[in-house]
Amino acid sequence: MQNQTITFIILAGIVALLLALFQYAYKSKLKGKRAWILTALRFVTYFSIFVLLINPKFDSVTYYNEKPNLVVAVDNSESINYLNQSQNTSEFIKSLKANETLNENFNLEFYRFGKELTQTDSLSFDEKQSNLALVFERLSEVYNNSIAPTLIISDGNQTYGNDYAYMTKRYKQSIFPVILGDTTTYTDLKIQQLNVNRYAYLKNKFPVEVIATYNGNTTVNTQLKVSAGNSTVFSKPLTFSKTQTSQIVNFTLPASRVGVTSYKAQVVPLDNEKNTINNVKNFAVEVIDQKTNVAIVSDILHPDLGTLKKSIESNEQRNADILSTLEFLNKSNDYQLVIVYQPTNNFRALFREIDRLKLNKIVIAGTKTNWSLLNQLQSNYKQELTNQTEEFQPSLNQNYGTFIVDDLNFGEFPPLKGEFGTTSFTVPFETILYKTINGTQIEEPLFATFEINEKREALILGEGLWRWRAQAYLNENSFNTFDNFIGKLVQYLSTNKRRTRLNVNYESFYNGNDNVRITSQFFNKNYEFEDNVNLNITLKNKDTDAVTTFPFVLKNSSYEVDLSGLEAGDYAFTVKVNNENISKSGELKILDYNVEQQFLNANVTKLQSLATNSEGTSYFIDNTDALAKDLINDTRFATIQKSTKKVVPLIDWKYLLGLIALSLAAEWFIRKYNGLI
C-alpha cells in the first residue's frame, strides 16, 4: 500500500471521529454509556464509507507446489509387435502408473504415436507408419515453457517424416529413451530402397534403381530378381561381404502396354536368414500413352513462371516449358494447354494462334498486363481500366463444383496484386476463389473458370503465386497441397471431356503404407454441389471375389472415404449415388508392402545418441528398474514452490459492506429503543 493511501486513511479516521463526536458528544442531550456506543457505531459507519471511497488496494499472495510433467510417448506401430515387445511395453506402462512415488513427484502425461501423435494410454500396436520427428515437433508446442522430461518408448526405427536425430535442437527437454529390442546382430539381406518413377510412356524404357544391403561377417552370394507375374524380367548375381555391405543396381524395363503393371523385386534369401520379408519389395508403374505439354508464355521475367513450372511438373505426366511469344509460335503444335502470363503488346499473334489451334488456356493478369489490349483480344470478359493496382487476398468458394478443390487455408495466404476495378464477364463462369479486400469478401472472382464453344479457359486476376507456394510449404512442410491445386486446374483445362454430375478422384495404385483415400463430388442437374446425398463405394477384390461396401463422408466441399485398412490386391470399384441412377466405376491396385516389418533390431545407436544430446539417459526395456529412481532423484526435476500475487481492491471486500449495514442497523435500533427517533 502506498504512503499516500495510508495518509488518506488516517485523515479519514480523524474526520470520521470528529463527525461522530460532533453528533453525539457536542451539545447532545444524550449522556453516558449509550452516547459512547452510538458515537462508536457512527464512527465505524463514517470511517468504513470513507475507506470505500479511498478504495485502498492490498496484495494477496498464495503459494502452491508445481510438479514437473513426465511425458511418456509410446510407439504404437506394427514393428513393436513384430519385434515381440508389445507385452513388455504394456507391462512397463502399467508399472509407471502404479509407481506411487513417481506419481507424487510428476504429472504423468501419456501419448502414443504412429504417423500421428495422440494423447492417450490405449495401445494397439497396429499403425502402419512411425514418425518420431513429429512427436518432438508436437510436444515442443506444448512443453517448451515447462519442465517435462520425456520418455520415448520405441525401437527407434522411423519410417516416415524428417530425421528425428536433430530434433533435440528444437525440443529443449531431457529425453530418456526406453529401447524396445536388443543389440543382437543377425545375418540379413535387405532391399534398403527401390527408386522408380510412378509413370512411364508407352514404347519407352523406364529406369529402376535397387539398393540392396547386407548385415553379416561372411562372404555370401545371392541374386537380385525382378518379376512381373510369373515371368522374370531382370536378374543379376550379387556378392556381399563384411567390407562390401551394399550394392546399387541400375537397370531399365520396357513399357510395353498401357495401364498399371506390378513388379516384384527380390534378393534371394540366405539359408540362415531370420527376416525374409525385407528381401522383397513390390512396385508398380503406370504406363500412359502420351504426356501433357504445357506452354508458359511470357515476355517478362517473374518468379511466378518458375513456380508454375515446378507445380505442373510435380506430376510426371506433365511437362511445362517457359517460352517467349515467338518461341511458342515456332512450335505451337507441341502443346495441349497454354498459360498466358501477363499479356503485353506482343501477344496479338499468340491469341490468334491459340484460337486457330482451339487450345485451352489460362490467362494470368498482373501489374504489367496490358488490359487495353487484352480487352480487345477476347470478348469473354472486360476489365475496368483504372491504371491503379490493388492487393487481393483469396477466399474459397465452397460451392465451386467443376472439380474438387481442397481448402488450403487460402485466407492465410499472401495477397495477389492486380488491376484495381471491376471485371465483368459476358459468358457464364464459375468462381474458384473470391477477392477479399481488407478482410471483406467482395463478389468478384480472383480465380475463375468457364467453358465456351467447346473450349475451356481460366482467368487469374493477380500476380504473386510464388508466395502461395512458399506459404503452403510453411503450413504443411510440403509443396504438395499447392502443387495438387495447380495440378487439378491443369488437368481440367488440358481435356475437353464432357462434364459429369459425379466426379471421382483416385490414384491407379497405392503403396501398402499409403493412405488410401478416394474423394468424390456430386452435382444436381444445375451443376450445383449437393451436400446431402448418400454416396457408397463397392469394392471387389479380383483375387478373392470378396465384395465390400463403404460409405462416403462429407468433408468440406467433397465426399471422402478412407480405404487404408484394405489388404493388398487388385480391386474393381463402383461409386454409386443412392436414389439416383448415376454411378462411376474404376480399378485400383494396392501393393503388398509393410515398412514396419523391415527391421530386425532396435536402432540403439540413434536412441542413445538422442539421450546424450538432450542430457538424458537411455534404458533397455528389460532393465528399467532404475529409471523411476533416477528420475525422482534428479535435482533438475524437483517440485517447485510458486506464488501467485493478486492486487485486491478493498471495494471487492464484501465484509466491509456488511459492517456498514450492521453498524447502521445497530445505531437505528438503539436510537429507536431509547425514543430518539
PDB file of C-alpha atoms in Angstrom, residues 217-357:
ATOM      1  CA  ASN A 217      30.520 -61.241 -41.306  1.00  0.00           C
ATOM      2  CA  THR A 218      30.974 -63.811 -44.064  1.00  0.00           C
ATOM      3  CA  THR A 219      31.051 -63.558 -47.852  1.00  0.00           C
ATOM      4  CA  VAL A 220      27.723 -64.564 -49.401  1.00  0.00           C
ATOM      5  CA  ASN A 221      26.360 -64.906 -52.925  1.00  0.00           C
ATOM      6  CA  THR A 222      22.785 -64.205 -53.884  1.00  0.00           C
ATOM      7  CA  GLN A 223      20.719 -62.965 -56.806  1.00  0.00           C
ATOM      8  CA  LEU A 224      18.511 -59.968 -57.490  1.00  0.00           C
ATOM      9  CA  LYS A 225      15.382 -60.946 -59.404  1.00  0.00           C
ATOM     10  CA  VAL A 226      12.653 -58.701 -60.762  1.00  0.00           C
ATOM     11  CA  SER A 227       9.479 -60.408 -61.943  1.00  0.00           C
ATOM     12  CA  ALA A 228       6.183 -59.363 -63.475  1.00  0.00           C
ATOM     13  CA  GLY A 229       3.576 -62.013 -62.833  1.00  0.00           C
ATOM     14  CA  ASN A 230       5.208 -65.413 -63.416  1.00  0.00           C
ATOM     15  CA  SER A 231       7.971 -64.168 -65.730  1.00  0.00           C
ATOM     16  CA  THR A 232      11.377 -62.822 -64.689  1.00  0.00           C
ATOM     17  CA  VAL A 233      12.176 -59.543 -66.456  1.00  0.00           C
ATOM     18  CA  PHE A 234      15.585 -58.901 -64.887  1.00  0.00           C
ATOM     19  CA  SER A 235      18.142 -60.766 -62.798  1.00  0.00           C
ATOM     20  CA  LYS A 236      21.681 -60.155 -61.613  1.00  0.00           C
ATOM     21  CA  PRO A 237      24.034 -62.070 -59.278  1.00  0.00           C
ATOM     22  CA  LEU A 238      25.217 -60.170 -56.194  1.00  0.00           C
ATOM     23  CA  THR A 239      28.096 -60.769 -53.805  1.00  0.00           C
ATOM     24  CA  PHE A 240      28.340 -59.263 -50.319  1.00  0.00           C
ATOM     25  CA  SER A 241      30.997 -59.448 -47.618  1.00  0.00           C
ATOM     26  CA  LYS A 242      31.916 -57.855 -44.300  1.00  0.00           C
ATOM     27  CA  THR A 243      33.538 -54.953 -46.160  1.00  0.00           C
ATOM     28  CA  GLN A 244      31.128 -54.737 -49.113  1.00  0.00           C
ATOM     29  CA  THR A 245      27.777 -54.372 -47.371  1.00  0.00           C
ATOM     30  CA  SER A 246      25.727 -52.649 -50.074  1.00  0.00           C
ATOM     31  CA  GLN A 247      25.251 -52.628 -53.817  1.00  0.00           C
ATOM     32  CA  ILE A 248      23.360 -50.272 -56.113  1.00  0.00           C
ATOM     33  CA  VAL A 249      21.844 -51.927 -59.177  1.00  0.00           C
ATOM     34  CA  ASN A 250      20.545 -49.757 -62.030  1.00  0.00           C
ATOM     35  CA  PHE A 251      18.600 -51.184 -64.970  1.00  0.00           C
ATOM     36  CA  THR A 252      15.735 -50.368 -67.327  1.00  0.00           C
ATOM     37  CA  LEU A 253      12.494 -52.168 -68.073  1.00  0.00           C
ATOM     38  CA  PRO A 254      10.279 -51.824 -71.169  1.00  0.00           C
ATOM     39  CA  ALA A 255       6.888 -50.087 -71.024  1.00  0.00           C
ATOM     40  CA  SER A 256       5.034 -52.315 -73.444  1.00  0.00           C
ATOM     41  CA  ARG A 257       1.344 -51.831 -72.596  1.00  0.00           C
ATOM     42  CA  VAL A 258      -0.895 -49.061 -71.317  1.00  0.00           C
ATOM     43  CA  GLY A 259      -2.086 -49.395 -67.721  1.00  0.00           C
ATOM     44  CA  VAL A 260      -0.693 -50.358 -64.324  1.00  0.00           C
ATOM     45  CA  THR A 261       1.905 -53.147 -64.256  1.00  0.00           C
ATOM     46  CA  SER A 262       3.055 -54.672 -60.955  1.00  0.00           C
ATOM     47  CA  TYR A 263       6.580 -55.913 -60.359  1.00  0.00           C
ATOM     48  CA  LYS A 264       8.285 -57.771 -57.527  1.00  0.00           C
ATOM     49  CA  ALA A 265      11.947 -57.160 -56.723  1.00  0.00           C
ATOM     50  CA  GLN A 266      13.572 -59.844 -54.579  1.00  0.00           C
ATOM     51  CA  VAL A 267      17.007 -60.562 -53.179  1.00  0.00           C
ATOM     52  CA  VAL A 268      17.099 -64.366 -52.868  1.00  0.00           C
ATOM     53  CA  PRO A 269      17.310 -65.066 -49.092  1.00  0.00           C
ATOM     54  CA  LEU A 270      20.125 -66.947 -47.363  1.00  0.00           C
ATOM     55  CA  ASP A 271      19.559 -70.318 -45.701  1.00  0.00           C
ATOM     56  CA  ASN A 272      20.028 -68.950 -42.164  1.00  0.00           C
ATOM     57  CA  GLU A 273      18.239 -65.640 -42.672  1.00  0.00           C
ATOM     58  CA  LYS A 274      15.788 -64.726 -39.913  1.00  0.00           C
ATOM     59  CA  ASN A 275      13.800 -61.977 -41.659  1.00  0.00           C
ATOM     60  CA  THR A 276      12.945 -62.672 -45.294  1.00  0.00           C
ATOM     61  CA  ILE A 277      10.119 -60.142 -45.537  1.00  0.00           C
ATOM     62  CA  ASN A 278      12.567 -57.302 -46.145  1.00  0.00           C
ATOM     63  CA  ASN A 279      14.118 -59.222 -49.068  1.00  0.00           C
ATOM     64  CA  VAL A 280      11.099 -58.407 -51.212  1.00  0.00           C
ATOM     65  CA  LYS A 281       9.662 -55.125 -52.398  1.00  0.00           C
ATOM     66  CA  ASN A 282       6.698 -54.760 -54.725  1.00  0.00           C
ATOM     67  CA  PHE A 283       6.394 -51.765 -57.002  1.00  0.00           C
ATOM     68  CA  ALA A 284       4.176 -50.655 -59.858  1.00  0.00           C
ATOM     69  CA  VAL A 285       4.398 -48.356 -62.852  1.00  0.00           C
ATOM     70  CA  GLU A 286       1.516 -46.808 -64.759  1.00  0.00           C
ATOM     71  CA  VAL A 287       2.190 -46.721 -68.491  1.00  0.00           C
ATOM     72  CA  ILE A 288       0.476 -43.832 -70.257  1.00  0.00           C
ATOM     73  CA  ASP A 289       0.142 -43.196 -73.966  1.00  0.00           C
ATOM     74  CA  GLN A 290       1.133 -39.543 -74.061  1.00  0.00           C
ATOM     75  CA  LYS A 291       2.360 -36.653 -71.958  1.00  0.00           C
ATOM     76  CA  THR A 292       0.558 -33.349 -71.457  1.00  0.00           C
ATOM     77  CA  ASN A 293       2.757 -30.500 -72.642  1.00  0.00           C
ATOM     78  CA  VAL A 294       2.035 -27.069 -71.197  1.00  0.00           C
ATOM     79  CA  ALA A 295       3.437 -23.828 -72.611  1.00  0.00           C
ATOM     80  CA  ILE A 296       4.009 -20.974 -70.151  1.00  0.00           C
ATOM     81  CA  VAL A 297       4.275 -17.931 -72.390  1.00  0.00           C
ATOM     82  CA  SER A 298       5.608 -14.630 -71.088  1.00  0.00           C
ATOM     83  CA  ASP A 299       7.710 -11.735 -72.308  1.00  0.00           C
ATOM     84  CA  ILE A 300       8.663 -10.655 -68.778  1.00  0.00           C
ATOM     85  CA  LEU A 301      10.733 -12.290 -66.031  1.00  0.00           C
ATOM     86  CA  HIS A 302       8.841 -13.166 -62.864  1.00  0.00           C
ATOM     87  CA  PRO A 303       9.200 -15.794 -60.077  1.00  0.00           C
ATOM     88  CA  ASP A 304       5.637 -16.957 -60.828  1.00  0.00           C
ATOM     89  CA  LEU A 305       6.942 -18.601 -64.014  1.00  0.00           C
ATOM     90  CA  GLY A 306       9.276 -20.953 -62.172  1.00  0.00           C
ATOM     91  CA  THR A 307       6.595 -21.671 -59.580  1.00  0.00           C
ATOM     92  CA  LEU A 308       4.102 -22.714 -62.263  1.00  0.00           C
ATOM     93  CA  LYS A 309       6.683 -24.922 -63.984  1.00  0.00           C
ATOM     94  CA  LYS A 310       7.615 -26.721 -60.746  1.00  0.00           C
ATOM     95  CA  SER A 311       3.996 -27.211 -59.715  1.00  0.00           C
ATOM     96  CA  ILE A 312       2.951 -28.573 -63.102  1.00  0.00           C
ATOM     97  CA  GLU A 313       5.953 -30.902 -63.403  1.00  0.00           C
ATOM     98  CA  SER A 314       5.433 -32.298 -59.892  1.00  0.00           C
ATOM     99  CA  ASN A 315       3.094 -34.647 -61.792  1.00  0.00           C
ATOM    100  CA  GLU A 316       5.275 -36.829 -64.012  1.00  0.00           C
ATOM    101  CA  GLN A 317       2.537 -36.974 -66.645  1.00  0.00           C
ATOM    102  CA  ARG A 318       3.078 -33.309 -67.457  1.00  0.00           C
ATOM    103  CA  ASN A 319       5.829 -31.188 -68.928  1.00  0.00           C
ATOM    104  CA  ALA A 320       5.985 -27.377 -68.829  1.00  0.00           C
ATOM    105  CA  ASP A 321       8.160 -25.060 -70.939  1.00  0.00           C
ATOM    106  CA  ILE A 322       8.704 -21.352 -70.313  1.00  0.00           C
ATOM    107  CA  LEU A 323       8.637 -19.629 -73.705  1.00  0.00           C
ATOM    108  CA  SER A 324       8.540 -16.197 -75.273  1.00  0.00           C
ATOM    109  CA  THR A 325       5.695 -15.472 -77.693  1.00  0.00           C
ATOM    110  CA  LEU A 326       7.995 -16.007 -80.690  1.00  0.00           C
ATOM    111  CA  GLU A 327       9.295 -19.334 -79.346  1.00  0.00           C
ATOM    112  CA  PHE A 328       5.731 -20.580 -78.822  1.00  0.00           C
ATOM    113  CA  LEU A 329       4.642 -19.600 -82.321  1.00  0.00           C
ATOM    114  CA  ASN A 330       7.507 -21.647 -83.794  1.00  0.00           C
ATOM    115  CA  LYS A 331       6.308 -24.889 -82.115  1.00  0.00           C
ATOM    116  CA  SER A 332       2.710 -24.274 -81.098  1.00  0.00           C
ATOM    117  CA  ASN A 333       1.573 -27.735 -82.284  1.00  0.00           C
ATOM    118  CA  ASP A 334       3.573 -29.405 -79.482  1.00  0.00           C
ATOM    119  CA  TYR A 335       1.300 -28.161 -76.682  1.00  0.00           C
ATOM    120  CA  GLN A 336      -2.121 -29.077 -75.337  1.00  0.00           C
ATOM    121  CA  LEU A 337      -2.503 -26.144 -72.925  1.00  0.00           C
ATOM    122  CA  VAL A 338      -1.181 -22.572 -72.885  1.00  0.00           C
ATOM    123  CA  ILE A 339      -0.626 -20.376 -69.819  1.00  0.00           C
ATOM    124  CA  VAL A 340      -0.632 -16.754 -70.991  1.00  0.00           C
ATOM    125  CA  TYR A 341       1.260 -14.807 -68.332  1.00  0.00           C
ATOM    126  CA  GLN A 342       0.605 -11.048 -68.217  1.00  0.00           C
ATOM    127  CA  PRO A 343      -0.057 -10.397 -71.934  1.00  0.00           C
ATOM    128  CA  THR A 344       1.610  -7.330 -73.400  1.00  0.00           C
ATOM    129  CA  ASN A 345       1.670  -5.726 -76.857  1.00  0.00           C
ATOM    130  CA  ASN A 346       3.436  -8.742 -78.398  1.00  0.00           C
ATOM    131  CA  PHE A 347       0.555 -11.167 -77.712  1.00  0.00           C
ATOM    132  CA  ARG A 348      -1.747 -10.461 -80.690  1.00  0.00           C
ATOM    133  CA  ALA A 349      -0.292 -13.260 -82.818  1.00  0.00           C
ATOM    134  CA  LEU A 350      -0.276 -15.588 -79.815  1.00  0.00           C
ATOM    135  CA  PHE A 351      -4.037 -15.236 -79.248  1.00  0.00           C
ATOM    136  CA  ARG A 352      -4.721 -15.778 -82.954  1.00  0.00           C
ATOM    137  CA  GLU A 353      -2.638 -18.978 -82.907  1.00  0.00           C
ATOM    138  CA  ILE A 354      -4.397 -20.271 -79.778  1.00  0.00           C
ATOM    139  CA  ASP A 355      -7.775 -19.660 -81.411  1.00  0.00           C
ATOM    140  CA  ARG A 356      -6.629 -21.348 -84.626  1.00  0.00           C
ATOM    141  CA  LEU A 357      -5.497 -24.478 -82.798  1.00  0.00           C
TER     142      LEU A 357
END
